[in-house]
Amino acid sequence: MSFDRTKVCVIGGGAAGLMCAGKAAELGCDVTLYEKKSAVGRKLAITGKGRCNVTNNCDRNTFIENVPTNPRFLYAAYSNFTSEDTMAFFENMGVELKTERGNRVFPVSDRSFDIVDALRDFCKKNGVKIVYEAVDDLVVEDGCIKGVIVAGKTVLYDKVAVCTGGKSYPQTGSDGDGFLFAERLGINIIEPKPSLVPLETEEIWPRSLMGLSLKNVRVSVFDKIKQKEIYSDFGEMLFTHFGLSGPTILSASCHMKPMQKGRYSVRIDLKPALDEKTLDSRLLGDFEKYKNKNYGNSLGELLPQKLIPVFVDLTKIPEDKKVNNITRAERQTILKTLKCLECTVRGFRPIEEAIITSGGVDVKEIDPKTMMCKKIENLYFAGELIDVDAYTGGFNLQIAFSTANLAAIDIAR
């Protein structure tokens, strides 16, 4: 019986590879999964700060709205395996899930390894052979995949799915080898770039705030070429030794395309719950309370202690000026700085520090209804190495699961 089964090779033991291998085996294929590292799911294990934001509990329209790069390509994949399907899959595998702010879905245990274990168990249950070896190249003859080269030897397969990830977090195994496989075969690659990535700033003052996290702030991005705001969100951000990071900053980075030095500024509203009139009343109350204090010692109820010296410098009001001598114009400067603490973006951090890769295998090279390569028969692509990427919130893992599921269905057909 085994000689009649379709022999399938899946390259890459991440979210897409594990889902594709397990599903193809469940549908009757003889599947071998190759993983170059000593364990599967390494990148999956570190997502969501080790908690694994496995999907977003949303409908199709919301999902598509959160995919800025080639969203229409994903209609068939998502329709065949929705967020609801992802949740049902993991719960059927014994992983209890919960939905948090922004419809983000996590395991109740807050352990990403529960997700990794479920996918590995899914593969094992369906007879997937996991081989911890690197695939060196693909073997193609007459426009059809014939197998792969492993450790210098050709291993024949009927069908091959490349699920190697992008170029972010290369220490987990996603170092861009899938792009090389595709390029050698004449498949077009959109230049890989970082997405969901921290930002370097022109200003040096964020460095003095390294480690300071701001919660419940409004972060917006202003495009100086288009002369308009292109992104805004509320939440948490972090100052670092190079500039800015944290959830709202990572999401903001997706909107900075193309990245050009000095084109974008990040504006931080430190008091988003208060309009300027209400904030002015609050400020007047604080100044009355501390009227005999120095300006630098009057801001403790408004700002984190670590931010105060930087804030004082940015307002250009002498730190030792008595509060009762602050002019109306100076108070307006304080208000404007509270509502708009501004940084100029110099560029992205390196792709190795990005959560995901933007770019990759051109979607025009792939049949969106099957995930099969248009140029090479029986060769499939799934997951992050395809030129689709989304915002934070579980959408990128959903892309991996949806594209992998669709590839597996066609592989088994």
Coordinates of C-alpha atoms in Angstrom, one line a residue:
M1 CA 0.0 0.0 0.0
S2 CA 2.8 2.4 0.9
F3 CA 4.1 2.3 -2.7
D4 CA 0.9 3.8 -4.0
R5 CA 0.9 6.7 -1.6
T6 CA 2.1 10.1 -2.8
K7 CA 5.6 10.7 -1.6
V8 CA 5.8 14.2 -0.2
C9 CA 8.7 16.3 1.1
V10 CA 8.1 19.3 3.3
I11 CA 11.1 21.6 3.9
G12 CA 11.0 23.6 7.2
G13 CA 9.6 22.6 10.6
G14 CA 8.0 25.9 11.5
A15 CA 4.3 26.8 11.7
A16 CA 3.6 26.4 8.0
G17 CA 5.8 23.3 7.6
L18 CA 4.3 21.4 10.5
M19 CA 0.7 22.2 9.5
C20 CA 1.4 21.3 5.8
A21 CA 3.1 18.0 6.7
G22 CA 0.6 16.9 9.3
K23 CA -2.4 17.7 7.0
A24 CA -0.9 16.1 3.9
A25 CA -0.2 12.9 6.0
E26 CA -3.7 13.0 7.5
L27 CA -5.0 13.0 3.9
G28 CA -3.1 9.9 3.0
C29 CA 0.3 11.0 1.8
D30 CA 3.7 9.5 2.8
V31 CA 5.3 12.7 4.2
T32 CA 8.9 13.4 5.2
L33 CA 9.6 16.8 6.9
Y34 CA 13.1 18.2 6.9
E35 CA 14.2 20.6 9.6
K36 CA 17.8 21.9 9.6
K37 CA 17.8 22.7 13.4
S38 CA 17.7 20.1 16.2
A39 CA 14.1 20.8 17.0
V40 CA 11.0 21.9 15.2
G41 CA 9.0 25.1 15.9
R42 CA 11.9 27.2 17.2
K43 CA 10.6 30.5 15.9
L44 CA 7.1 29.6 16.9
A45 CA 8.3 29.0 20.5
I46 CA 9.5 32.6 20.8
T47 CA 6.5 34.4 19.3
G48 CA 4.3 36.6 21.5
K49 CA 7.1 36.8 24.1
G50 CA 6.9 33.1 24.5
R51 CA 3.1 33.0 24.8
C52 CA 2.4 32.5 21.1
N53 CA -0.4 34.7 19.6
V54 CA -1.7 31.8 17.6
T55 CA -4.4 33.6 15.5
N56 CA -6.9 36.5 15.7
N57 CA -10.5 35.7 16.5
C58 CA -12.0 37.6 13.6
D59 CA -14.0 37.3 10.4
R60 CA -12.6 37.2 6.9
N61 CA -13.0 40.9 6.2
T62 CA -11.2 41.9 9.3
F63 CA -8.4 39.4 8.5
I64 CA -8.0 40.8 5.0
E65 CA -8.0 44.4 6.3
N66 CA -5.0 43.5 8.5
V67 CA -2.9 42.2 5.6
P68 CA -1.3 45.2 3.9
T69 CA 0.7 43.2 1.4
N70 CA -1.2 41.3 -1.3
P71 CA -4.3 40.6 0.8
R72 CA -6.4 39.3 -2.2
F73 CA -4.0 36.5 -2.8
L74 CA -5.1 35.0 0.5
Y75 CA -8.9 34.8 -0.1
A76 CA -9.0 31.2 -1.1
A77 CA -6.4 30.1 1.6
Y78 CA -8.2 31.9 4.4
S79 CA -11.7 30.7 3.3
N80 CA -10.5 27.1 3.4
F81 CA -8.9 27.5 6.8
T82 CA -10.2 30.4 8.9
S83 CA -9.3 31.7 12.3
E84 CA -12.2 29.7 13.7
D85 CA -10.7 26.6 12.1
T86 CA -7.3 27.3 13.6
M87 CA -8.8 27.6 17.1
A88 CA -10.8 24.4 16.6
F89 CA -7.7 22.6 15.4
F90 CA -5.7 23.4 18.5
E91 CA -8.5 22.9 20.9
N92 CA -9.1 19.4 19.3
M93 CA -5.4 18.8 19.9
G94 CA -6.0 19.5 23.6
V95 CA -4.8 23.1 23.8
E96 CA -7.2 25.4 25.6
L97 CA -7.3 28.9 24.1
K98 CA -8.3 32.3 25.3
T99 CA -9.1 35.6 23.5
E100 CA -7.5 38.8 24.8
R101 CA -7.5 42.5 23.8
G102 CA -7.6 43.1 20.1
N103 CA -9.1 39.6 19.6
R104 CA -5.6 38.1 20.0
V105 CA -5.8 34.3 20.7
F106 CA -3.3 32.7 23.1
P107 CA -3.1 29.3 24.8
V108 CA -4.7 29.5 28.3
S109 CA -1.4 28.3 29.7
D110 CA 0.5 31.2 28.1
R111 CA 3.1 28.6 26.9
S112 CA 4.0 28.7 23.3
F113 CA 5.5 25.2 23.6
D114 CA 1.9 23.9 23.9
I115 CA 1.3 25.1 20.4
V116 CA 4.6 23.6 19.2
D117 CA 3.8 20.3 20.9
A118 CA 0.3 20.2 19.4
L119 CA 1.7 20.6 15.8
R120 CA 4.5 18.1 16.4
D121 CA 2.0 15.6 17.9
F122 CA -0.3 16.2 14.9
C123 CA 2.5 15.2 12.6
K124 CA 3.5 12.2 14.6
K125 CA -0.1 11.0 14.9
N126 CA -0.4 11.0 11.1
G127 CA 2.9 9.2 10.5
V128 CA 5.1 12.1 9.3
K129 CA 8.8 11.3 9.4
I130 CA 10.8 14.2 10.8
V131 CA 14.4 14.3 9.6
Y132 CA 16.8 16.8 11.2
E133 CA 18.9 17.5 8.1
A134 CA 19.3 20.6 5.9
V135 CA 17.9 20.4 2.3
D136 CA 20.6 21.8 0.0
D137 CA 18.6 22.2 -3.2
L138 CA 15.6 21.2 -5.2
V139 CA 15.7 18.7 -8.1
V140 CA 13.6 19.8 -11.2
E141 CA 13.4 18.1 -14.6
D142 CA 11.2 19.2 -17.5
G143 CA 9.4 21.8 -15.4
C144 CA 8.4 19.3 -12.7
I145 CA 9.8 18.7 -9.2
K146 CA 11.5 15.4 -8.8
G147 CA 13.0 15.6 -5.4
V148 CA 15.6 17.3 -3.1
I149 CA 19.3 17.1 -2.4
V150 CA 20.2 16.3 1.2
A151 CA 23.7 15.7 2.3
G152 CA 24.9 15.6 -1.2
K153 CA 22.4 12.9 -2.2
T154 CA 19.3 13.1 -4.3
V155 CA 16.1 11.9 -2.6
L156 CA 13.1 11.4 -4.9
Y157 CA 9.6 12.8 -4.1
D158 CA 6.4 13.2 -6.0
K159 CA 5.7 16.6 -4.5
V160 CA 7.7 19.2 -2.5
A161 CA 6.4 22.0 -0.2
V162 CA 8.9 24.8 0.7
C163 CA 7.9 26.2 4.1
T164 CA 11.3 27.7 5.1
G165 CA 10.2 31.0 6.5
G166 CA 11.7 34.4 5.8
K167 CA 15.0 35.9 6.9
S168 CA 14.0 37.2 10.4
Y169 CA 15.4 35.4 13.5
P170 CA 17.9 33.4 11.4
Q171 CA 19.1 31.6 14.5
T172 CA 15.8 29.7 14.5
G173 CA 16.5 28.4 11.0
S174 CA 14.7 31.0 8.8
D175 CA 17.8 32.3 7.1
G176 CA 16.4 32.8 3.6
D177 CA 17.4 29.5 2.0
G178 CA 13.9 29.1 0.5
F179 CA 14.5 32.3 -1.4
L180 CA 17.7 30.8 -2.9
F181 CA 15.9 27.6 -3.9
A182 CA 13.3 29.7 -5.8
E183 CA 15.8 32.1 -7.4
R184 CA 17.8 29.2 -8.8
L185 CA 14.7 28.0 -10.6
G186 CA 14.0 31.4 -12.1
I187 CA 11.1 32.2 -9.7
N188 CA 10.8 35.9 -9.0
I189 CA 11.6 37.1 -5.5
I190 CA 10.4 40.4 -4.2
E191 CA 13.3 41.8 -2.2
P192 CA 13.0 40.7 1.4
K193 CA 12.7 43.5 3.9
P194 CA 12.0 43.7 7.6
S195 CA 8.4 44.1 8.9
L196 CA 7.1 44.3 12.4
V197 CA 10.5 45.7 13.3
P198 CA 11.9 48.2 15.8
L199 CA 12.9 51.7 14.5
E200 CA 16.1 53.7 14.7
T201 CA 15.7 57.4 15.3
E202 CA 17.7 60.4 14.2
E203 CA 17.4 61.9 17.7
I204 CA 19.7 60.5 20.5
W205 CA 17.5 61.4 23.4
P206 CA 15.5 58.1 23.3
R207 CA 18.8 56.3 24.2
S208 CA 18.8 58.0 27.6
L209 CA 15.3 56.5 28.2
M210 CA 16.5 53.0 27.3
G211 CA 14.2 50.4 29.0
L212 CA 11.4 52.9 29.8
S213 CA 8.1 51.4 28.7
L214 CA 5.1 53.7 28.2
K215 CA 1.6 52.2 28.4
N216 CA -1.7 53.6 27.2
V217 CA -0.1 56.2 24.8
R218 CA -1.2 57.1 21.3
V219 CA 1.5 56.4 18.7
S220 CA 1.0 57.9 15.2
V221 CA 3.2 58.0 12.1
F222 CA 3.4 61.2 9.9
D223 CA 4.6 60.9 6.3
K224 CA 6.5 64.1 5.5
I225 CA 6.2 63.4 1.7
K226 CA 2.5 62.8 1.6
Q227 CA 2.0 65.4 4.4
K228 CA -0.4 63.3 6.3
E229 CA -0.8 60.8 9.2
I230 CA -0.7 57.3 7.9
Y231 CA -1.0 55.2 11.1
S232 CA -2.3 55.6 14.6
D233 CA -2.9 53.2 17.5
F234 CA -3.1 53.2 21.3
G235 CA -1.1 50.9 23.5
E236 CA 2.5 50.2 24.7
M237 CA 5.9 51.3 23.4
L238 CA 9.5 51.0 24.6
F239 CA 12.5 53.3 24.3
T240 CA 15.8 51.4 23.4
H241 CA 19.5 52.1 22.9
F242 CA 18.8 52.7 19.2
G243 CA 15.3 54.3 19.3
L244 CA 11.9 52.9 19.6
S245 CA 10.3 49.4 20.0
G246 CA 7.3 47.8 21.6
P247 CA 3.9 46.6 20.1
T248 CA 2.6 49.9 18.7
I249 CA 6.0 50.7 17.1
L250 CA 6.3 47.2 15.5
S251 CA 2.8 47.7 14.0
A252 CA 3.7 51.2 12.9
S253 CA 6.7 49.8 11.0
C254 CA 4.5 48.0 8.5
H255 CA 3.2 51.3 7.2
M256 CA 6.6 52.8 6.5
K257 CA 7.0 51.6 2.9
P258 CA 9.1 52.6 1.2
M259 CA 11.5 53.3 4.0
Q260 CA 13.4 56.5 3.3
K261 CA 15.7 58.2 5.8
G262 CA 13.9 61.2 7.4
R263 CA 10.6 60.6 5.6
Y264 CA 8.6 59.5 8.6
S265 CA 8.2 60.9 12.1
V266 CA 6.7 59.0 15.1
R267 CA 4.5 61.2 17.3
I268 CA 3.7 60.1 20.8
D269 CA 0.7 61.5 22.6
L270 CA 1.6 61.0 26.3
K271 CA -2.0 61.9 27.5
P272 CA -4.4 60.5 24.8
A273 CA -7.4 60.4 27.1
L274 CA -7.3 64.2 27.6
D275 CA -7.9 66.8 25.0
E276 CA -5.8 70.0 25.1
K277 CA -8.4 72.0 27.1
T278 CA -8.8 69.3 29.7
L279 CA -5.0 68.8 29.9
D280 CA -4.4 72.5 30.3
S281 CA -6.8 72.6 33.3
R282 CA -4.9 69.6 34.7
L283 CA -1.6 71.4 34.2
L284 CA -2.9 74.6 35.8
G285 CA -4.0 72.6 38.8
D286 CA -0.6 70.9 39.1
F287 CA 1.2 74.3 38.7
E288 CA -1.0 75.8 41.4
K289 CA -0.2 72.9 43.7
Y290 CA 3.6 73.2 43.1
K291 CA 3.8 77.0 42.4
N292 CA 6.9 77.5 44.6
K293 CA 8.8 74.5 43.1
N294 CA 11.2 74.4 40.2
Y295 CA 9.7 73.4 36.9
G296 CA 11.7 70.2 36.8
N297 CA 10.2 69.1 40.1
S298 CA 6.6 69.8 39.2
L299 CA 6.0 67.1 36.6
G300 CA 6.1 64.0 38.8
E301 CA 2.3 63.5 38.6
L302 CA 2.3 63.8 34.8
L303 CA 5.3 61.8 33.7
P304 CA 7.5 58.8 34.7
Q305 CA 10.5 60.0 36.6
K306 CA 13.0 58.8 34.0
L307 CA 11.2 60.9 31.3
I308 CA 11.2 64.2 33.2
P309 CA 14.8 65.4 32.4
V310 CA 14.4 64.6 28.7
F311 CA 11.0 66.3 28.6
V312 CA 12.4 69.4 30.3
D313 CA 15.2 69.6 27.7
L314 CA 12.7 69.2 24.8
T315 CA 10.5 72.1 26.1
K316 CA 13.6 74.3 26.4
I317 CA 12.3 75.8 29.7
P318 CA 15.0 76.1 32.4
E319 CA 14.7 73.2 34.8
D320 CA 15.2 75.6 37.8
K321 CA 12.6 78.1 36.7
K322 CA 9.9 78.6 39.4
V323 CA 6.5 77.2 38.4
N324 CA 4.7 80.5 39.2
N325 CA 7.0 82.3 36.7
I326 CA 6.1 80.0 33.8
T327 CA 4.4 82.1 31.0
R328 CA 1.3 81.2 29.1
A329 CA 3.4 80.6 26.0
E330 CA 5.7 78.2 27.9
R331 CA 2.7 76.3 29.2
Q332 CA 1.4 75.9 25.6
T333 CA 4.8 74.5 24.8
I334 CA 4.5 72.0 27.6
L335 CA 1.0 71.0 26.4
K336 CA 2.1 70.5 22.8
T337 CA 5.0 68.4 23.9
L338 CA 2.8 66.2 26.1
K339 CA 0.4 65.7 23.2
C340 CA 3.2 65.3 20.6
L341 CA 6.6 63.9 21.6
E342 CA 8.2 63.6 18.2
C343 CA 11.0 61.5 16.8
T344 CA 12.4 61.3 13.2
V345 CA 12.8 57.8 11.9
R346 CA 16.3 57.1 10.5
G347 CA 15.5 53.5 9.4
F348 CA 14.5 50.0 10.3
R349 CA 16.6 47.8 12.6
P350 CA 18.2 44.9 10.6
I351 CA 15.9 42.2 9.2
E352 CA 17.4 39.7 11.6
E353 CA 15.6 41.6 14.4
A354 CA 12.3 41.8 12.6
I355 CA 9.4 39.6 13.7
I356 CA 8.5 38.8 10.1
T357 CA 9.8 39.3 6.6
S358 CA 8.1 41.4 4.0
G359 CA 8.8 40.4 0.5
G360 CA 9.7 36.9 -0.8
V361 CA 8.3 34.6 -3.5
D362 CA 6.2 36.8 -5.8
V363 CA 2.5 35.9 -5.5
K364 CA 2.2 36.1 -9.3
E365 CA 4.4 32.9 -9.3
I366 CA 1.9 31.0 -7.2
D367 CA -1.7 29.7 -7.9
P368 CA -3.7 31.2 -5.0
K369 CA -6.2 28.3 -5.1
T370 CA -3.6 25.6 -4.6
M371 CA -0.3 27.3 -3.5
M372 CA 1.5 25.4 -6.3
C373 CA 4.2 27.2 -8.3
K374 CA 2.9 28.1 -11.8
K375 CA 6.3 27.4 -13.4
I376 CA 7.1 24.1 -11.8
E377 CA 4.6 21.4 -11.4
N378 CA 4.2 19.8 -7.9
L379 CA 6.3 22.4 -6.2
Y380 CA 4.4 24.3 -3.4
F381 CA 5.1 27.4 -1.3
A382 CA 3.5 28.2 2.1
G383 CA 4.0 30.6 5.0
E384 CA 6.3 33.5 5.5
L385 CA 8.5 33.1 2.4
I386 CA 5.5 34.2 0.2
D387 CA 5.2 37.9 -0.3
V388 CA 2.3 38.4 2.1
D389 CA 2.6 39.9 5.5
A390 CA 0.2 41.3 8.1
Y391 CA 0.1 43.5 11.2
T392 CA 0.6 42.2 14.7
G393 CA -2.2 40.3 16.4
G394 CA -1.9 36.7 15.3
F395 CA -2.6 37.4 11.6
N396 CA 0.8 36.3 10.4
L397 CA 0.6 32.9 12.0
Q398 CA -2.9 32.6 10.5
I399 CA -1.4 33.2 7.1
A400 CA 1.1 30.4 7.7
F401 CA -1.7 27.9 8.8
S402 CA -4.1 28.9 6.0
T403 CA -1.5 28.7 3.1
A404 CA -0.1 25.4 4.5
N405 CA -3.5 23.8 4.8
L406 CA -4.4 24.8 1.2
A407 CA -1.1 23.4 -0.1
A408 CA -1.6 20.2 1.8
I409 CA -5.1 19.7 0.3
D410 CA -3.8 20.1 -3.2
I411 CA -0.8 17.9 -2.6
A412 CA -3.1 15.1 -1.4
R413 CA -5.5 15.6 -4.3

